[in-house]
Coordinates of N, CA and C and ligand atoms in Angstrom, one line a residue:
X7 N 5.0 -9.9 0.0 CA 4.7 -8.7 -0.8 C 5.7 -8.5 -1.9
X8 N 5.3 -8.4 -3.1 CA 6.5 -9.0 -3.8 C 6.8 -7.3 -4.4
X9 N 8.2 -6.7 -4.6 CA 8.8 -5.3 -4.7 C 8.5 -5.1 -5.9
X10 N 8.3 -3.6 -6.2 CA 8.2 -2.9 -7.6 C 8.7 -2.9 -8.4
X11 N 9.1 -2.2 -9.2 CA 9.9 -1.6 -10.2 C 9.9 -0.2 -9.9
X12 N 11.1 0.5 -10.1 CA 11.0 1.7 -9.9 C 11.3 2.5 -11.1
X13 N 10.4 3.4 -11.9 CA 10.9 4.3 -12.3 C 11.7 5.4 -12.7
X14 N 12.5 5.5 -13.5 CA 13.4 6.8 -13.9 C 13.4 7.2 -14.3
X15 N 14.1 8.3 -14.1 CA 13.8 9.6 -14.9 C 13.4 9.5 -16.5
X16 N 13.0 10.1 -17.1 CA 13.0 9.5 -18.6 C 11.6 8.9 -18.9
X17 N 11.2 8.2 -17.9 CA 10.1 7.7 -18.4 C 8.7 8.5 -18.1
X18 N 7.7 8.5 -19.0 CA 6.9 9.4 -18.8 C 5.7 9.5 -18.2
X19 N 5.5 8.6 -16.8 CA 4.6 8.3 -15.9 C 5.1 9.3 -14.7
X20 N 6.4 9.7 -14.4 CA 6.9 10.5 -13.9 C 6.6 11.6 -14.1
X21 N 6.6 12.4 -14.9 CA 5.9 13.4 -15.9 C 4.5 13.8 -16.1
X22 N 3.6 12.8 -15.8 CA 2.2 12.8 -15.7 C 1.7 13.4 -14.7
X23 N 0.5 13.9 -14.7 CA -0.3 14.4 -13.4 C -1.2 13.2 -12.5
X24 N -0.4 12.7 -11.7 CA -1.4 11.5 -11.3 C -3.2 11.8 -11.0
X25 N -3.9 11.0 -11.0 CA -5.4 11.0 -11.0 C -5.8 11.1 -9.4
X26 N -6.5 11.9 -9.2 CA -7.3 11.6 -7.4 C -7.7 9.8 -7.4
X27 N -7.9 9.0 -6.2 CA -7.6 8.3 -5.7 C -9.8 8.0 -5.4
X28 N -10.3 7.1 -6.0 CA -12.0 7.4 -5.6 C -12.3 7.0 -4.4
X29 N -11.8 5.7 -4.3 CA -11.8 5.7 -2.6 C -10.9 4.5 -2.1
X30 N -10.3 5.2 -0.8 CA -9.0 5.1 -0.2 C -9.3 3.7 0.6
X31 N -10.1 2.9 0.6 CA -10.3 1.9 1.2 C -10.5 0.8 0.5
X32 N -10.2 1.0 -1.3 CA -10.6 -0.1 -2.0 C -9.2 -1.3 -2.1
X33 N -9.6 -2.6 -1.8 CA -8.4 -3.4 -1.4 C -7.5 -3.9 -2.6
X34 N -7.7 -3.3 -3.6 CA -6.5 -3.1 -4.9 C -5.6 -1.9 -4.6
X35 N -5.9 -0.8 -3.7 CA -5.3 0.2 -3.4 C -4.8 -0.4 -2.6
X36 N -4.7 -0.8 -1.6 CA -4.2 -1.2 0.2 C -2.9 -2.1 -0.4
X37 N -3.3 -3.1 -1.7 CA -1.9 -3.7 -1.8 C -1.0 -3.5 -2.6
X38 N -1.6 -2.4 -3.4 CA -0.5 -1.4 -4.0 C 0.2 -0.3 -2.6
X39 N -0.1 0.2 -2.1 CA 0.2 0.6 -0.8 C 1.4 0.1 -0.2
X40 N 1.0 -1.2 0.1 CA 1.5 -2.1 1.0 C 2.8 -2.8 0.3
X41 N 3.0 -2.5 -1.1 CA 4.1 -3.2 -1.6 C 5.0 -1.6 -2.0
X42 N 4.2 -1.1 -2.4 CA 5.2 0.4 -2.3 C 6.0 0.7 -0.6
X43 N 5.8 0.3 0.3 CA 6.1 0.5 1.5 C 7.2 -0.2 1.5
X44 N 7.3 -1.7 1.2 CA 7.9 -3.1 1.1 C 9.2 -2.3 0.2
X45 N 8.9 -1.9 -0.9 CA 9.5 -1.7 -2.3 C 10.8 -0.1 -1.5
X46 N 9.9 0.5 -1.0 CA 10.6 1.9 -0.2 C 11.4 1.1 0.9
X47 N 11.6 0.1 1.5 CA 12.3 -0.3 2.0 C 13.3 -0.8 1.9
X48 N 13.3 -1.9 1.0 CA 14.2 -2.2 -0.2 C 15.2 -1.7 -0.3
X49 N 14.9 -0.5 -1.2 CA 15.4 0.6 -2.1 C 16.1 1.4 -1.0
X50 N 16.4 1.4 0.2 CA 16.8 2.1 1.2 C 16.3 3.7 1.2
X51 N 15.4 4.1 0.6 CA 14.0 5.5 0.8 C 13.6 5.3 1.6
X52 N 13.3 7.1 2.0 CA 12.2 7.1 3.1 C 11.2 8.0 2.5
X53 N 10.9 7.7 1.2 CA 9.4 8.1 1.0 C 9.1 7.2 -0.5
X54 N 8.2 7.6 -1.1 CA 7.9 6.9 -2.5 C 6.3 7.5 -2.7
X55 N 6.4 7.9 -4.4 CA 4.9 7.8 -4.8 C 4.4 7.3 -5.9
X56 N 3.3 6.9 -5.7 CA 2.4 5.5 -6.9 C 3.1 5.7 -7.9
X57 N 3.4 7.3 -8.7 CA 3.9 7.0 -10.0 C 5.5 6.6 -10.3
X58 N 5.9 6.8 -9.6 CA 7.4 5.8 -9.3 C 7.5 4.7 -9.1
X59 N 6.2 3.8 -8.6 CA 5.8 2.7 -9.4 C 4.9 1.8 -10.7
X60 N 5.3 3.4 -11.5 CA 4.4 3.2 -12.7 C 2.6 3.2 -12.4
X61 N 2.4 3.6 -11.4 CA 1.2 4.1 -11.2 C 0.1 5.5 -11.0
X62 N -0.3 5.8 -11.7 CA -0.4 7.2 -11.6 C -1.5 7.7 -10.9
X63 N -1.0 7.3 -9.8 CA -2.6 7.5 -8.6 C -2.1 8.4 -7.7
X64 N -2.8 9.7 -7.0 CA -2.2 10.1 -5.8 C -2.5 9.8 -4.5
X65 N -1.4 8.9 -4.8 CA -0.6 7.9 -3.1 C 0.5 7.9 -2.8
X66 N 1.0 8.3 -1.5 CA 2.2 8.2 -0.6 C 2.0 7.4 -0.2
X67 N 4.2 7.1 0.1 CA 4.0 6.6 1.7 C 5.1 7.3 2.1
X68 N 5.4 7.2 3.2 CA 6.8 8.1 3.6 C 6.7 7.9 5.1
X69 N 8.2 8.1 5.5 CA 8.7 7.9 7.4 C 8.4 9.4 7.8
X70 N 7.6 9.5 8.3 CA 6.9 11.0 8.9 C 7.6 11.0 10.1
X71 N 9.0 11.3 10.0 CA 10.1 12.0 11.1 C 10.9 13.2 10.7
X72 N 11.4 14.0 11.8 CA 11.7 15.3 11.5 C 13.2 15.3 10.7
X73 N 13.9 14.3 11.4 CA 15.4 13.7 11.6 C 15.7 12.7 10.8
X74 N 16.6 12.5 9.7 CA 17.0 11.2 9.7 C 16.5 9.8 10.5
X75 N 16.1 9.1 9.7 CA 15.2 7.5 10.7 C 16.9 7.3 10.9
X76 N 17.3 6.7 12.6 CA 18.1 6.4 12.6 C 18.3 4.8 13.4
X77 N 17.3 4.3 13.9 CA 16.7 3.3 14.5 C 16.4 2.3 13.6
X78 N 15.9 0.9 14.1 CA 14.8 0.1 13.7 C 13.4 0.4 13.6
X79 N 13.3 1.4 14.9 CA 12.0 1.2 15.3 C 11.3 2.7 14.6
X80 N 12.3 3.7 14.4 CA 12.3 4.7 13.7 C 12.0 4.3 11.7
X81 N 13.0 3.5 11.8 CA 12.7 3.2 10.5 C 11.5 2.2 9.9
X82 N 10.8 2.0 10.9 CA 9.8 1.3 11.0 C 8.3 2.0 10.5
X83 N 8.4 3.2 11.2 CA 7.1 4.1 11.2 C 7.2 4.8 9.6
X84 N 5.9 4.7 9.2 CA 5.4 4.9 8.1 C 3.7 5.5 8.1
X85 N 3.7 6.3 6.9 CA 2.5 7.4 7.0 C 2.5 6.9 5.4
X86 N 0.7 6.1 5.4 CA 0.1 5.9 4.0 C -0.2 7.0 4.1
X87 N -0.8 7.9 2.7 CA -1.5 8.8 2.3 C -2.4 9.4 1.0
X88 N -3.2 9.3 0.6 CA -4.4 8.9 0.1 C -4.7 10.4 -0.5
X89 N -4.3 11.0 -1.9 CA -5.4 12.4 -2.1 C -4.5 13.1 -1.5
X90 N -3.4 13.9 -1.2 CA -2.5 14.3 0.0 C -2.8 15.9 -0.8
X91 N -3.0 17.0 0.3 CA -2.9 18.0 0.1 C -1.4 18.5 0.6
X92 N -1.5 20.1 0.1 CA -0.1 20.9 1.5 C -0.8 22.6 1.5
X93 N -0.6 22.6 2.0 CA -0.6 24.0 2.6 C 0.6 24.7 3.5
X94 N 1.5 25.9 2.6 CA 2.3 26.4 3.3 C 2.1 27.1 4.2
X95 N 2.7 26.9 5.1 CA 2.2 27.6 6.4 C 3.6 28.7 7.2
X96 N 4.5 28.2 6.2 CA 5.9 29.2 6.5 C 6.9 29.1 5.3
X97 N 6.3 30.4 4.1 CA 6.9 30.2 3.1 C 8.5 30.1 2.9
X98 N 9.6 30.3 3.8 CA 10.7 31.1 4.1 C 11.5 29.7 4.0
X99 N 11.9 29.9 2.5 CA 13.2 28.5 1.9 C 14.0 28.1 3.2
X100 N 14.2 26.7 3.0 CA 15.5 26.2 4.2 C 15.5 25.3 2.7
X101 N 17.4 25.1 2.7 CA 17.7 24.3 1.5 C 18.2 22.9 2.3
X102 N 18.2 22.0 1.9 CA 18.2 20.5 2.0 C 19.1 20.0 0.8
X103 N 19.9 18.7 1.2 CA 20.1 17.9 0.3 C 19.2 17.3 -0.1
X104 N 19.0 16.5 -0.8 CA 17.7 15.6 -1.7 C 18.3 14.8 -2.5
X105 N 17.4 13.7 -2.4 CA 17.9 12.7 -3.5 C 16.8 12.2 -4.2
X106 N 16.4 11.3 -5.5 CA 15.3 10.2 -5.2 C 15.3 8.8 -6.2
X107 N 14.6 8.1 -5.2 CA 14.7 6.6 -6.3 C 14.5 6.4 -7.9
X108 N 14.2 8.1 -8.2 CA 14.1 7.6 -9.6 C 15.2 8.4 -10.5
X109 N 16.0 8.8 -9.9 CA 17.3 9.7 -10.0 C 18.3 9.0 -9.4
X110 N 19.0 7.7 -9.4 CA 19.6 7.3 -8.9 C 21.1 7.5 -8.7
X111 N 21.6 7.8 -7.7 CA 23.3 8.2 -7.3 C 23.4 9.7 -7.4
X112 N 22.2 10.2 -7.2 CA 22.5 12.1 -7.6 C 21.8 12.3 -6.7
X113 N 22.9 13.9 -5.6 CA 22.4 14.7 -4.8 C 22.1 16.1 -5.1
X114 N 20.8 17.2 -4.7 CA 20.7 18.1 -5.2 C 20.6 19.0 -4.2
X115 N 20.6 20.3 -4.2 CA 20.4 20.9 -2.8 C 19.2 21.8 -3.2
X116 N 18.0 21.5 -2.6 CA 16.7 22.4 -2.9 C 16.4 23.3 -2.3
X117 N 15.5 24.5 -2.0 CA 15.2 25.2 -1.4 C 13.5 24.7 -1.7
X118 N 13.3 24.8 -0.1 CA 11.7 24.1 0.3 C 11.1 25.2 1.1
X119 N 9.6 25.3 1.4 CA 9.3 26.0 2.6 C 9.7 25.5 4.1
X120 N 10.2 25.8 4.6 CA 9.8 26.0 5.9 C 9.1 24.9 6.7
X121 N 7.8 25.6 6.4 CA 6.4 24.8 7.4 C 5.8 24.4 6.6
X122 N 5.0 23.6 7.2 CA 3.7 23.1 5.8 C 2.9 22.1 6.7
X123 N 1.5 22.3 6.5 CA 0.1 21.6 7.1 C -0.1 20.2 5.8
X124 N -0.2 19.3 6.1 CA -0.4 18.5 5.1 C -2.3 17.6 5.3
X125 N -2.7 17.5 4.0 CA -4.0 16.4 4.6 C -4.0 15.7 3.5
X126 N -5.0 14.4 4.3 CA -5.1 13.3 3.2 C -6.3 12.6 4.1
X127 N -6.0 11.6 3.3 CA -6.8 10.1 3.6 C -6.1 8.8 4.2
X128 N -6.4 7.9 5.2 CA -5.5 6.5 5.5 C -6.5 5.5 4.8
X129 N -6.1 4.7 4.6 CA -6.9 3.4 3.7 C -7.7 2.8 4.7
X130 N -8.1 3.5 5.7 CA -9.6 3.3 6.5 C -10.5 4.3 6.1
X131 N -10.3 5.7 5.2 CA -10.9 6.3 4.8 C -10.9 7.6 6.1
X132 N -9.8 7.2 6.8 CA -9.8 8.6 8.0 C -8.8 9.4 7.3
X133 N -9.7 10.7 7.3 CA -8.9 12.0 7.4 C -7.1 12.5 8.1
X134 N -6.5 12.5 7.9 CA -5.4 12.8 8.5 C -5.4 14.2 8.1
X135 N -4.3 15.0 9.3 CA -4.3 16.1 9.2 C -2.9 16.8 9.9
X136 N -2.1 16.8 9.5 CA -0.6 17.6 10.1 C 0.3 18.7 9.8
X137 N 1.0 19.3 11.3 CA 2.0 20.2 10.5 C 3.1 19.2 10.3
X138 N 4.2 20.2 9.7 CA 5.5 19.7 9.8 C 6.8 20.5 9.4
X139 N 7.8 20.1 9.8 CA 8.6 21.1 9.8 C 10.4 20.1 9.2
X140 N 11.3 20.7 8.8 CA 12.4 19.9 9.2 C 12.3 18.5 7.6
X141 N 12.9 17.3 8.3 CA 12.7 16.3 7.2 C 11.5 15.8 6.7
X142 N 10.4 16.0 7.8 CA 9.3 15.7 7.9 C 8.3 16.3 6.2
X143 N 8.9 18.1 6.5 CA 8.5 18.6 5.6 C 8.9 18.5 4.4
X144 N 9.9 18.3 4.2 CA 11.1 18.0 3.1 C 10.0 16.7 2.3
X145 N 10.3 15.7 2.7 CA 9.9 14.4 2.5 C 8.2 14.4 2.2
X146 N 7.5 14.8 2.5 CA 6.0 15.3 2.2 C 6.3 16.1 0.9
X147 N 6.6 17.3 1.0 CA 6.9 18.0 -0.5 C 7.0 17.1 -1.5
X148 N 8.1 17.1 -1.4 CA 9.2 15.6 -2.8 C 7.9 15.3 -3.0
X149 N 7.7 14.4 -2.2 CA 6.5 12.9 -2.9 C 5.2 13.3 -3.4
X150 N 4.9 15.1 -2.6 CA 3.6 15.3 -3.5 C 3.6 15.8 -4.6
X151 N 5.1 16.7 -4.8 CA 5.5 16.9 -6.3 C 5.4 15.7 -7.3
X152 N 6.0 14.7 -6.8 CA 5.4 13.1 -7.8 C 4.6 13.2 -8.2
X153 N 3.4 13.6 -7.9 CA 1.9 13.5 -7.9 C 1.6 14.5 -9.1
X154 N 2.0 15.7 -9.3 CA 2.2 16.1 -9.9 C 3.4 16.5 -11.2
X155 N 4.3 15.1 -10.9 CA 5.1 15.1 -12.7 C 6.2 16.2 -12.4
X156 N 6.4 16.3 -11.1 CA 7.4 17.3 -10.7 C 8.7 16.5 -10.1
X157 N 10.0 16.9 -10.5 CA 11.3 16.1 -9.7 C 12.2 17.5 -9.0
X158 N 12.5 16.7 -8.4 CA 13.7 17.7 -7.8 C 14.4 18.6 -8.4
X159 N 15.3 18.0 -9.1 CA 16.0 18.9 -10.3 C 15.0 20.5 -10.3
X160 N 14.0 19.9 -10.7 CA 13.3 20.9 -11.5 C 12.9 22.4 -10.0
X161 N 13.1 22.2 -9.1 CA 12.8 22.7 -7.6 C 14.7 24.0 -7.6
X162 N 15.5 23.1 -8.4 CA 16.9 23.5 -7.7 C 17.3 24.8 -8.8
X163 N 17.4 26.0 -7.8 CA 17.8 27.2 -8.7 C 19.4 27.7 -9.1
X164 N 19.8 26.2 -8.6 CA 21.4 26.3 -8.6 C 22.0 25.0 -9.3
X165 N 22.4 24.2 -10.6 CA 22.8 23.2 -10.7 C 23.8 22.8 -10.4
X166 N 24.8 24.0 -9.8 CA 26.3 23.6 -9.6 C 26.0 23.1 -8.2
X167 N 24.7 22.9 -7.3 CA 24.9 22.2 -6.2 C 24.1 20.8 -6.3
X168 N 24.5 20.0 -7.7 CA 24.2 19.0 -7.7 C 25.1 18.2 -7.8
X169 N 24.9 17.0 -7.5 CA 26.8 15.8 -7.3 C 25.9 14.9 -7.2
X170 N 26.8 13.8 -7.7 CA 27.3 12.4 -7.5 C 27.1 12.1 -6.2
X171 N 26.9 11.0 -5.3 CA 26.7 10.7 -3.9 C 28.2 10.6 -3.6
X172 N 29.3 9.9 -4.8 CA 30.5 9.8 -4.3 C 31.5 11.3 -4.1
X173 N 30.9 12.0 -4.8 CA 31.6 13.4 -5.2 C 31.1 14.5 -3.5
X174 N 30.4 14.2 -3.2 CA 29.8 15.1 -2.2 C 30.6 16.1 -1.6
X175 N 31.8 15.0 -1.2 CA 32.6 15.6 0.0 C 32.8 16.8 -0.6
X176 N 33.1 16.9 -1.8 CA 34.0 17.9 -2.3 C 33.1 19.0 -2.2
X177 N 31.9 19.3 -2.4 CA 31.1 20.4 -2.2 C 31.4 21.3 -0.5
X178 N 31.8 22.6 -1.1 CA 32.4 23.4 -0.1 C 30.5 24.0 0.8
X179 N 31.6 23.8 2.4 CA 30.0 23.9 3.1 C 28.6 22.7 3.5
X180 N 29.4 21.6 2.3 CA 28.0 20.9 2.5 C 27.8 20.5 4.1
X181 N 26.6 20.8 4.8 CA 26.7 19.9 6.4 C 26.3 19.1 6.6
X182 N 25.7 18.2 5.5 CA 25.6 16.8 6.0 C 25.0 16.1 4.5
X183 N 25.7 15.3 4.8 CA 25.5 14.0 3.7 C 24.2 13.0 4.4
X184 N 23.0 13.3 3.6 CA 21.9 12.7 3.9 C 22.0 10.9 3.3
X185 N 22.0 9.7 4.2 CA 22.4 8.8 4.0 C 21.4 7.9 2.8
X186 N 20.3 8.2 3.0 CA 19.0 7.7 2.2 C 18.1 9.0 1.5
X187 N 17.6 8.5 0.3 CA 17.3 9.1 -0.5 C 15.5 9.7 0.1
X188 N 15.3 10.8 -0.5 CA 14.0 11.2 0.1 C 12.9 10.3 -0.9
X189 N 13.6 9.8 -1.9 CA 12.1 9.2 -2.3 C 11.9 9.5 -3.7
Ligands
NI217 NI1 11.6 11.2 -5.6

């Protein structure tokens, strides 16, 4: 499966509204899919979306874990996603560090919801349907904002809590230095 290119900032596929997806089982999708997964692994992410590989389709993939993947077997599990909705289901900000592959070496600290119900499609054309909470939710957000031409940056109501990945330490308070980027 041969890896992407990844997009950055600046360019203006990132910035686009990606298109609905007609159907989730066509086998030009599956191996676009399947190399964004390849490509998010690479890249040491745990999420990625179509138009960060210059494609402006609404498709995920991402490690649908609450925690940090801290395993093989952890870092193994992956959630394609096809059309992906969200529904907040607990508006009440928890802030996060954040990173993403198309912002490279910069951490931001966002304020996200809470909870959130997510739906989509699998490239069998099945319905998926979840809550989530924690990184889980974090990492779903991010990537559906992609979809919509949306980055982090643009989420964070504070710039002074953005840094360098090498600078971090110095941020007073930070509790944890998130090892991989959300995508
Ligand atoms: Ni990203």
């Amino acid at each position: 499966m041969p890896l992407l290119k990844i997009a950055r900032m600046g360019h203006p596929v990132l910035r686009s509204v990606a298109s609905p997806v007609d159907d989730p089982t066509d086998a030009a999708l599956r191996r676009l899919a399947e190399d964004m997964v390849a490509t998010m692994w690479d890249a040491g992410g745990i999420g990625l979306a179509a138009p960060q590989v210059h494609e402006a389709l609404r498709l995920i993939v991402f490690t649908p874990v609450d925690e940090r993947p801290d395993g093989p077997s952890e870092r193994g599990k992956v959630t394609i996603l096809v059309n992906p909705e969200i529904t907040i289901l607990d508006p009440e900000p928890v802030e996060g560090l954040e990173g993403c592959l198309s912002i490279p070496q910069l951490r931001g600290l966002v304020p996200r919801p809470r909870r959130i119900g997510y739906a989509g499609w699998d490239l069998a054309g099945k319905r998926i349907e979840r809550e989530a909470t924690g990184l889980h939710a974090r990492v779903v957000q991010h990537e559906v904002d992609h979809l919509d031409g949306i980055l982090y940056l643009d989420r964070m109501p504070d710039l002074t809590q953005l840094a360098f990945e090498s600078e971090l330490h110095h941020m007073v308070g930070e509790p944890q230095v998130p090892e991989e980027p959300e995508g």
